[in-house]
Short mmCIF file of C-alpha atoms in Angstrom, two decimals:
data_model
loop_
_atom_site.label_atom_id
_atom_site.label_comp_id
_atom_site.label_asym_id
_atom_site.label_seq_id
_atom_site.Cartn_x
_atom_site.Cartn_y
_atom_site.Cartn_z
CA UNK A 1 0.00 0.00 0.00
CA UNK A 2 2.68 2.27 0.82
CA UNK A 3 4.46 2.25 -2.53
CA UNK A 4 0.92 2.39 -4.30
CA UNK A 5 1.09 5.33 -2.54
CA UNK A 6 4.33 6.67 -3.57
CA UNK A 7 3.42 6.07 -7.25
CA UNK A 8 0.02 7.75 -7.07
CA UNK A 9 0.15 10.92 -5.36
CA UNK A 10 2.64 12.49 -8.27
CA UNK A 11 0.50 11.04 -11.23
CA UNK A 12 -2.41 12.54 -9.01
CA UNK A 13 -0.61 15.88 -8.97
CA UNK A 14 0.32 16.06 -12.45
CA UNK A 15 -3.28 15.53 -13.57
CA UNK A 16 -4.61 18.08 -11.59
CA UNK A 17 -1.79 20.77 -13.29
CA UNK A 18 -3.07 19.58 -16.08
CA UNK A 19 -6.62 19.83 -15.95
CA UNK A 20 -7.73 21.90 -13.17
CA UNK A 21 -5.26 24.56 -13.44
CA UNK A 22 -6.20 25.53 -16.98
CA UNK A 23 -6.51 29.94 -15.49
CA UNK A 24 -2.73 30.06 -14.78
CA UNK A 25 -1.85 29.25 -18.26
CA UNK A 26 -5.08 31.21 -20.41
CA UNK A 27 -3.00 33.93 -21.24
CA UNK A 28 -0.22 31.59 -23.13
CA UNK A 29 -2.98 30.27 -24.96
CA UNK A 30 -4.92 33.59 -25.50
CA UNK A 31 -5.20 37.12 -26.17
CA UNK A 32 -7.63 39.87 -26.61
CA UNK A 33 -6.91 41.71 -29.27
CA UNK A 34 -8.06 45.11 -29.89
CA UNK A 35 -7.80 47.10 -33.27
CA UNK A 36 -4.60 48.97 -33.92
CA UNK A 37 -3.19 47.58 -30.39
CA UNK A 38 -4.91 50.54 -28.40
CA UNK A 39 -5.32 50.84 -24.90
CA UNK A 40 -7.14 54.38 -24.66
CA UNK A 41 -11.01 54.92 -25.79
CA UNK A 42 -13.64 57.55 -25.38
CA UNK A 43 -16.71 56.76 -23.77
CA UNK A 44 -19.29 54.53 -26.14
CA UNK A 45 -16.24 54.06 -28.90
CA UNK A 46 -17.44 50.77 -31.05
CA UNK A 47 -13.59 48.76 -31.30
CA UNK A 48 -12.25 45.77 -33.46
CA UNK A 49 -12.25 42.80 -30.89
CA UNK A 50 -10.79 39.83 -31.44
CA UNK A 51 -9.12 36.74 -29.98
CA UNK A 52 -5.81 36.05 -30.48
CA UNK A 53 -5.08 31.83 -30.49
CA UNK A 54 -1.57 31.81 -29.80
CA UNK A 55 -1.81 27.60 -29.80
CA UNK A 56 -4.53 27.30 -32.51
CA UNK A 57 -7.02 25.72 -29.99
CA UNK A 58 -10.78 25.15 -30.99
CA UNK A 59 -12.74 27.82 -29.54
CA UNK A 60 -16.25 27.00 -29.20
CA UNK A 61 -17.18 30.92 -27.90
CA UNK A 62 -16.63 34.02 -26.04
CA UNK A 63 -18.67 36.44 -24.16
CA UNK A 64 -16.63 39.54 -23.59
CA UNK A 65 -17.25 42.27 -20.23
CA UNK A 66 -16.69 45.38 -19.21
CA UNK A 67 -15.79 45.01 -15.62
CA UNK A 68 -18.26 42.25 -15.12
CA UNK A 69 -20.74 43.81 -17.11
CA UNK A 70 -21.55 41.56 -20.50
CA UNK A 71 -20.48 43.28 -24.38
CA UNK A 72 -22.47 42.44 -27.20
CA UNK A 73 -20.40 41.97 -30.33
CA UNK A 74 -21.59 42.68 -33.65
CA UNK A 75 -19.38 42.83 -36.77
CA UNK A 76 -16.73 42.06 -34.80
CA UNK A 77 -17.21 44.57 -32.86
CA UNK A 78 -17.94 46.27 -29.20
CA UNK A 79 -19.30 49.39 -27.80
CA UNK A 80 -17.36 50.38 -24.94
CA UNK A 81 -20.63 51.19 -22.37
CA UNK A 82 -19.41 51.92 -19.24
CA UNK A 83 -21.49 53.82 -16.14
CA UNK A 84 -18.11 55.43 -14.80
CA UNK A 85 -15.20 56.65 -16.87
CA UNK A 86 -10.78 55.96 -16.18
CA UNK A 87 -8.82 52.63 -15.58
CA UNK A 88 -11.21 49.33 -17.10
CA UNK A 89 -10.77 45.32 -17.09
CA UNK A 90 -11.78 43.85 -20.64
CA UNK A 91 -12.19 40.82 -20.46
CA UNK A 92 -13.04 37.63 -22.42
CA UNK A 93 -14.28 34.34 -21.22
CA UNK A 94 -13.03 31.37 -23.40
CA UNK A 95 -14.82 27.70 -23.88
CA UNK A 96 -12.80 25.52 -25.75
CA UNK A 97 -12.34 21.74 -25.89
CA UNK A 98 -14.13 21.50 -23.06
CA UNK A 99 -12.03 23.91 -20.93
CA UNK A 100 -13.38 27.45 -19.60
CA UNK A 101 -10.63 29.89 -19.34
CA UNK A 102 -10.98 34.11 -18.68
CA UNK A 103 -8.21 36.36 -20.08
CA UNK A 104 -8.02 40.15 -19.10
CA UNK A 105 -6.86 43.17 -20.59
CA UNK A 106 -6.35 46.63 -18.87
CA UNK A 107 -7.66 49.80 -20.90
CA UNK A 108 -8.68 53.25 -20.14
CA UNK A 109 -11.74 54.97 -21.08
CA UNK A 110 -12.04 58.32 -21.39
CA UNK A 111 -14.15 60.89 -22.17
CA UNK A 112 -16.06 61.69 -25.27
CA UNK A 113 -16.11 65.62 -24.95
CA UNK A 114 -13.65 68.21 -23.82
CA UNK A 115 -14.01 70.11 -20.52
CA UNK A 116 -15.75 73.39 -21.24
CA UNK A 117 -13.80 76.54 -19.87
CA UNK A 118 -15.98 78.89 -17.57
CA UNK A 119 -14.93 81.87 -15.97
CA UNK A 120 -16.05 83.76 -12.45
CA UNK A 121 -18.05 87.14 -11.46
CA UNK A 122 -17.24 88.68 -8.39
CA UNK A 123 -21.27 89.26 -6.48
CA UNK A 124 -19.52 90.71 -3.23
CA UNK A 125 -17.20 90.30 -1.13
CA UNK A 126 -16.12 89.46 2.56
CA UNK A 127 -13.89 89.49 5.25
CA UNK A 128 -11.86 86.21 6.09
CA UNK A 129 -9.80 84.83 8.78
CA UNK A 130 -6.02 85.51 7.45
CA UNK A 131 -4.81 82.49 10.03
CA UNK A 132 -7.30 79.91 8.61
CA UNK A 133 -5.50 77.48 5.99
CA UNK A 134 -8.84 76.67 4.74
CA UNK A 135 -9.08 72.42 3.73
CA UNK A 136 -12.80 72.42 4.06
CA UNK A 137 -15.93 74.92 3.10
CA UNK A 138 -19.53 74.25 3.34
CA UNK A 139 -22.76 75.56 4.03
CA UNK A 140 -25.43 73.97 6.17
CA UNK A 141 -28.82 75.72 6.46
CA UNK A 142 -27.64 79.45 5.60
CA UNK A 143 -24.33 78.85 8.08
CA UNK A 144 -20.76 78.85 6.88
CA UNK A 145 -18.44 75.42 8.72
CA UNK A 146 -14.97 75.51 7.85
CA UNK A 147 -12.13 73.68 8.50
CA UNK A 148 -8.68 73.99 8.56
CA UNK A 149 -5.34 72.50 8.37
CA UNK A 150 -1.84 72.19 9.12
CA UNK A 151 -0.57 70.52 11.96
CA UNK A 152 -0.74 72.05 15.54
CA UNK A 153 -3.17 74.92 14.20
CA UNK A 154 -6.14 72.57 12.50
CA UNK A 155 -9.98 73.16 14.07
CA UNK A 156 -13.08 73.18 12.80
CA UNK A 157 -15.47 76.69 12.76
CA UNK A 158 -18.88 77.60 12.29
CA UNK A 159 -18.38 81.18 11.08
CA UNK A 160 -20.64 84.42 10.21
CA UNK A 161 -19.60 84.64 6.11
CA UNK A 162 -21.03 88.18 6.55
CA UNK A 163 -18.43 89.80 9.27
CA UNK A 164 -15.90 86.76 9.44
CA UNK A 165 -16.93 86.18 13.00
CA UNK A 166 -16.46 82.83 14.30
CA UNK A 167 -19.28 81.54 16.41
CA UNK A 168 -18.07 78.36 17.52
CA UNK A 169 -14.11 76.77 17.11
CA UNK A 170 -13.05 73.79 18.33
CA UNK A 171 -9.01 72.51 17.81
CA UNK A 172 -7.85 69.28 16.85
CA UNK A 173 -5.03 67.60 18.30
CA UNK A 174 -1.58 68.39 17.44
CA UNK A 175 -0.84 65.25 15.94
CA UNK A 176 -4.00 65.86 13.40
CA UNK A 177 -3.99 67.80 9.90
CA UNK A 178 -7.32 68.87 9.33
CA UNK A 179 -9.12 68.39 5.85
CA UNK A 180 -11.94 68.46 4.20
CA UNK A 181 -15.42 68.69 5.31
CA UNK A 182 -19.09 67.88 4.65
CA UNK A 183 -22.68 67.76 6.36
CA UNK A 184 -25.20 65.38 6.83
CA UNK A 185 -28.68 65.12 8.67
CA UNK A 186 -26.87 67.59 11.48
CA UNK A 187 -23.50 65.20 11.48
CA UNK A 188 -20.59 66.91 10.47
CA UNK A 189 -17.52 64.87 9.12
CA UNK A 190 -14.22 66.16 9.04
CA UNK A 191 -10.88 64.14 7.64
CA UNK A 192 -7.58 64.33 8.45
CA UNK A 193 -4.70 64.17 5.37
CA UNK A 194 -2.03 61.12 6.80
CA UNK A 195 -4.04 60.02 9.84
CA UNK A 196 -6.87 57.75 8.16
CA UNK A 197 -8.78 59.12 10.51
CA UNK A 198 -12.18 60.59 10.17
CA UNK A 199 -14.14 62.67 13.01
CA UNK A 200 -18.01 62.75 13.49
CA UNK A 201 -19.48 66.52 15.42
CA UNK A 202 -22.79 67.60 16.17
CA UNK A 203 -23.66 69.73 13.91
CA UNK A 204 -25.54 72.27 16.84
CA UNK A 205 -23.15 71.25 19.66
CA UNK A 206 -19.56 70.69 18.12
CA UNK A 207 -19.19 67.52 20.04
CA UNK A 208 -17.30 64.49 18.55
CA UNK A 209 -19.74 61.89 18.72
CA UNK A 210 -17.77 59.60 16.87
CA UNK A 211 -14.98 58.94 13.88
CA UNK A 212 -14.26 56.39 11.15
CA UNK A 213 -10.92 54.89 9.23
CA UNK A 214 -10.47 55.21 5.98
CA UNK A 215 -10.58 51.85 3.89
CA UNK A 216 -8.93 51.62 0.14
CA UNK A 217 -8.38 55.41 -0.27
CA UNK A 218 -4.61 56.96 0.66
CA UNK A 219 -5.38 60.13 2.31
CA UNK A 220 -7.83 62.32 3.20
CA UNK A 221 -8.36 65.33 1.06
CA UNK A 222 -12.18 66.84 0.35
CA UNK A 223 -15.78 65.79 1.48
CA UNK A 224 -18.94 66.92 -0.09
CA UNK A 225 -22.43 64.83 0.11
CA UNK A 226 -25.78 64.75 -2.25
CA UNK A 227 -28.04 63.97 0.85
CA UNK A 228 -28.00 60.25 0.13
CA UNK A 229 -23.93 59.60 0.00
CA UNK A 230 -20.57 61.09 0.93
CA UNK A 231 -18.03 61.74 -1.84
CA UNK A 232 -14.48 62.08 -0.78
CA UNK A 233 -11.20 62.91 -2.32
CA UNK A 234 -7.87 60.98 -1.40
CA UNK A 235 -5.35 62.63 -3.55
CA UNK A 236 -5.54 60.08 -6.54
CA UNK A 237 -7.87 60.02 -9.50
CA UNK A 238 -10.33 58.49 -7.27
CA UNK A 239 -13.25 59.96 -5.58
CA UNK A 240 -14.76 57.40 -2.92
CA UNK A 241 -18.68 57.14 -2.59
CA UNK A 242 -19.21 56.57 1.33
CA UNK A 243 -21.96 54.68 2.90
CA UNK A 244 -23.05 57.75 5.11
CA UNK A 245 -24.01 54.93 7.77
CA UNK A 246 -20.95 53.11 7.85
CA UNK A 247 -19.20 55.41 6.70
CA UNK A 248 -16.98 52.61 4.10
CA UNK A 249 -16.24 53.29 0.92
CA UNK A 250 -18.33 51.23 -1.35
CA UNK A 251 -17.05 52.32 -4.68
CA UNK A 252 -15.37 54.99 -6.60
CA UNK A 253 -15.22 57.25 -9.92
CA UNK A 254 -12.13 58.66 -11.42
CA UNK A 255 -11.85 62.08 -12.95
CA UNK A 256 -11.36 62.15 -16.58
CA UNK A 257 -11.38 64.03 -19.10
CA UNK A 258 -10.83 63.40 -23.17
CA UNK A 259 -7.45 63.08 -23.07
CA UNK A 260 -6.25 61.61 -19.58
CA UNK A 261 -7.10 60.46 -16.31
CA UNK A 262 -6.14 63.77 -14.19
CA UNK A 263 -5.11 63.43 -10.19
CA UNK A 264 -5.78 66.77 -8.47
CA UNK A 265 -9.39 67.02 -7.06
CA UNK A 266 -8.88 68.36 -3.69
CA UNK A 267 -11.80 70.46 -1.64
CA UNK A 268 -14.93 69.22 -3.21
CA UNK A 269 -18.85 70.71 -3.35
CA UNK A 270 -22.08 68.64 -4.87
CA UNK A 271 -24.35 70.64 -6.84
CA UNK A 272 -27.32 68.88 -9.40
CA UNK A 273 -24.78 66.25 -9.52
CA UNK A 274 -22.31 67.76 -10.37
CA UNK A 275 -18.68 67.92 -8.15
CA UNK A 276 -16.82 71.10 -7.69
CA UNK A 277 -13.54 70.64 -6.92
CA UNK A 278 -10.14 72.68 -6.44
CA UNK A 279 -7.43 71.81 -8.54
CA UNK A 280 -4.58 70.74 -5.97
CA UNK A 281 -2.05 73.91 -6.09
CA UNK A 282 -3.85 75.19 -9.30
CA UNK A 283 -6.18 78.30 -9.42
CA UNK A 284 -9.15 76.75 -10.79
CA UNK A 285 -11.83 74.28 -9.75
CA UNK A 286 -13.55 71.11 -12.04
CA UNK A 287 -16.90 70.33 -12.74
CA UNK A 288 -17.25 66.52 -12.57
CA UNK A 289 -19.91 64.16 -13.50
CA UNK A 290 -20.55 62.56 -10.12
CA UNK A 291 -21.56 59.71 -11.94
CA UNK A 292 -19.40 59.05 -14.68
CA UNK A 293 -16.13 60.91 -13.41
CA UNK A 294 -15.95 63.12 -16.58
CA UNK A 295 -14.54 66.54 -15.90
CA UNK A 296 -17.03 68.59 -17.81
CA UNK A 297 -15.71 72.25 -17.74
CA UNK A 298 -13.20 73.86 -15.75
CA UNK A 299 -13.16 77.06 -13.69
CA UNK A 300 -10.42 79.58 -13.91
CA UNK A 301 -9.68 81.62 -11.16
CA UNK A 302 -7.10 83.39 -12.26
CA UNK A 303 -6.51 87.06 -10.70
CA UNK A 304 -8.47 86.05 -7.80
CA UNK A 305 -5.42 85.63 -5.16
CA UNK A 306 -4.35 89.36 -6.78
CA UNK A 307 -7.46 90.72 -4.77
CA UNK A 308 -5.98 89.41 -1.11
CA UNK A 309 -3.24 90.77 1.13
CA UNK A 310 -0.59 90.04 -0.23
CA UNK A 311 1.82 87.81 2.89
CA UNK A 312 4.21 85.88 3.84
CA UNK A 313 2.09 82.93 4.60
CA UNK A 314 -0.67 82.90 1.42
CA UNK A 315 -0.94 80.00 -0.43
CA UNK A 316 -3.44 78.65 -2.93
CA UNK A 317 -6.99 78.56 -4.26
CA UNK A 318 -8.90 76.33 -1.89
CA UNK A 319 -12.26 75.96 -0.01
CA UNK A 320 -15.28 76.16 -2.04
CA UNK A 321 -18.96 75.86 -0.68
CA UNK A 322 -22.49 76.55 -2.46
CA UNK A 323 -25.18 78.72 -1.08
CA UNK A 324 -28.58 76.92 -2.38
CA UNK A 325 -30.85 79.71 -1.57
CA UNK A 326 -28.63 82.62 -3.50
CA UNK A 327 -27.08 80.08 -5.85
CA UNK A 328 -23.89 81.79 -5.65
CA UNK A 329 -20.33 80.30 -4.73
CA UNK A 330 -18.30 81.09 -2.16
CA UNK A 331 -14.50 80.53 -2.60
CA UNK A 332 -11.18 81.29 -1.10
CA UNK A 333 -7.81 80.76 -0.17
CA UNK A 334 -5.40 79.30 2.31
CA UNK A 335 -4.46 81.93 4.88
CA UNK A 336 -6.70 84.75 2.61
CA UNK A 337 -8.12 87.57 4.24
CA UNK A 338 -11.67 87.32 1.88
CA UNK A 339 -13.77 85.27 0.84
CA UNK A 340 -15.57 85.68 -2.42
CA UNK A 341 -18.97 85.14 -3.51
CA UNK A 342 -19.53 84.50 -7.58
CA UNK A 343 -21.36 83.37 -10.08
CA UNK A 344 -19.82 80.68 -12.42
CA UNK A 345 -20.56 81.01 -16.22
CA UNK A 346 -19.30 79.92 -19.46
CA UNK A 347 -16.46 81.63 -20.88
#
């Protein structure tokens, strides 16, 4: 029995390699190939598709997907639907002689259109704390909350936009560097940049009542919400939909536009589904799709950090928050001494 043994487990072995581990090997045995070799498409682009039978195997068929979601081919050919643009899987499942096999192929889809460029007009203008290095903006029933960052002077505010006055402050800890904000059925949530840390407030009381850890995403960067989910920035192309609950990150879009996927969406505001958000050391702020991740115009603020005292300290465009009831804008700067209210329009 023993040397039965002996002789059996390696035949055993070897037919197991060579039946049941049939994924390892797919892609020496096949390819997807796509027409002229291309990785990039727009959004909805009909492509060659193709399998390339590097050992001349009989293929019986194959149902192609879009990350998961079936392709229908006709004339050879596949319309690249996707809900959400940036980084795809293509991939092609394979039944031949018998054997299933799945193959994958990394693309990237981008957009169909080019941002459009909009410009700004000043509607008034108001006085802002020079010490605040603004990471956060956001209205919440006719009030102004901001945060800010850098470490040892980070807090959180509720602030009078009208006169600058702060009506409540509260300071994080030293070892914190505070980020972005948003508010949700009277919870506000505030992030921290390297900590993965999240805090929860009271919207009426400023106490913590709570905080979170970040799951997939790097950092923490910008927060905005569109009453049913929390979107938040992490420094990448990604921007993380939140389970407002839980508070995990359930999935993500990336922004894109027709050309690339771009990396920079910092402080972030929801409006009609669409999110604002500052261009990481830039003067401008995108429009995204908060669906589909397309950037759809971009907002140059140019001039703006012209109007400010000029200091030793200033730094760059940030903090942006929407006021539904004058649909106006209110933007400003790290360490500026105004904020601005505009009006955003099409160059």
């Amino acid at each position: 029995m023993n040397i039965i043994k002996l002789f059996l487990s390696p035949f055993l072995l070897l037919l197991f390699i060579n039946c049941g581990g049939s994924n390892p090997t797919a892609s020496s045995l096949f390819e997807i190939g796509l027409e002229e070799n291309k990785k990039e498409f727009i959004s909805n682009q009909k492509v060659g598709i193709n399998i390339i039978n590097k050992k001349e195997k009989t293929i019986n068929k194959v149902a192609y997907f879009i990350d998961n979601t079936p392709l229908e081919v006709v004339d050879n050919k596949v319309q690249l639907k996707t809900n959400s643009l940036g980084n795809k899987t293509l991939s092609a499942k394979i039944s031949y002689e018998e054997k299933t096999v799945e193959i994958e192929k990394k693309i990237k889809v981008l957009s169909a259109k080019a941002p459009e460029i909009y410009t700004y007009e000043i509607i008034a203008e108001y006085p802002h704390d020079i010490e605040a290095y603004t990471q956060g903006l956001e209205f919440y029933k006719d009030t102004l909350y901001e945060s800010t960052g850098r470490r040892g002077f980070s807090s959180l505010r509720k602030v009078d936009y009208k006169t600058g006055k702060i009506y409540k402050k509260i300071d994080l800890d030293n070892s914190y560097f505070g980020e972005g904000i948003t508010i949700l059925n009277d919870k506000i949530y505030q992030l921290t940049w390297q900590n993965k840390t999240g805090f929860i407030y009271d919207v009426n009381t400023f106490t913590k009542t709570g905080s979170f850890q970040y799951g997939e995403s790097k950092e923490g960067w910008g927060l905005c919400n569109d009453g049913n989910k929390i979107f938040k920035s992490d420094g990448t192309e990604k921007i993380w939909f939140l389970n407002p609950n839980t508070l995990i990150e359930e999935q993500h879009i990336e922004t894109v536009t027709n050309k690339s996927i771009f990396n920079k969406a910092n402080e972030l505001e929801y409006v009609n589904g669409k999110i604002y958000a500052n261009v990481y050391q830039k003067p401008s702020i995108m429009i995204i799709n908060a669906s589909s991740g397309a950037i759809e115009g971009v907002v140059n603020f140019s001039g703006l950090k012209k109007k400010v005292t000029q200091h030793d300290n200033i730094d760059v465009l940030n903090g942006i928050a929407y006021h539904p009831k004058k649909e106006t804008f209110f933007v400003t700067g790290k360490n500026w001494d105004k904020l601005f209210e505009v009006k955003i329009h099409k160059k």
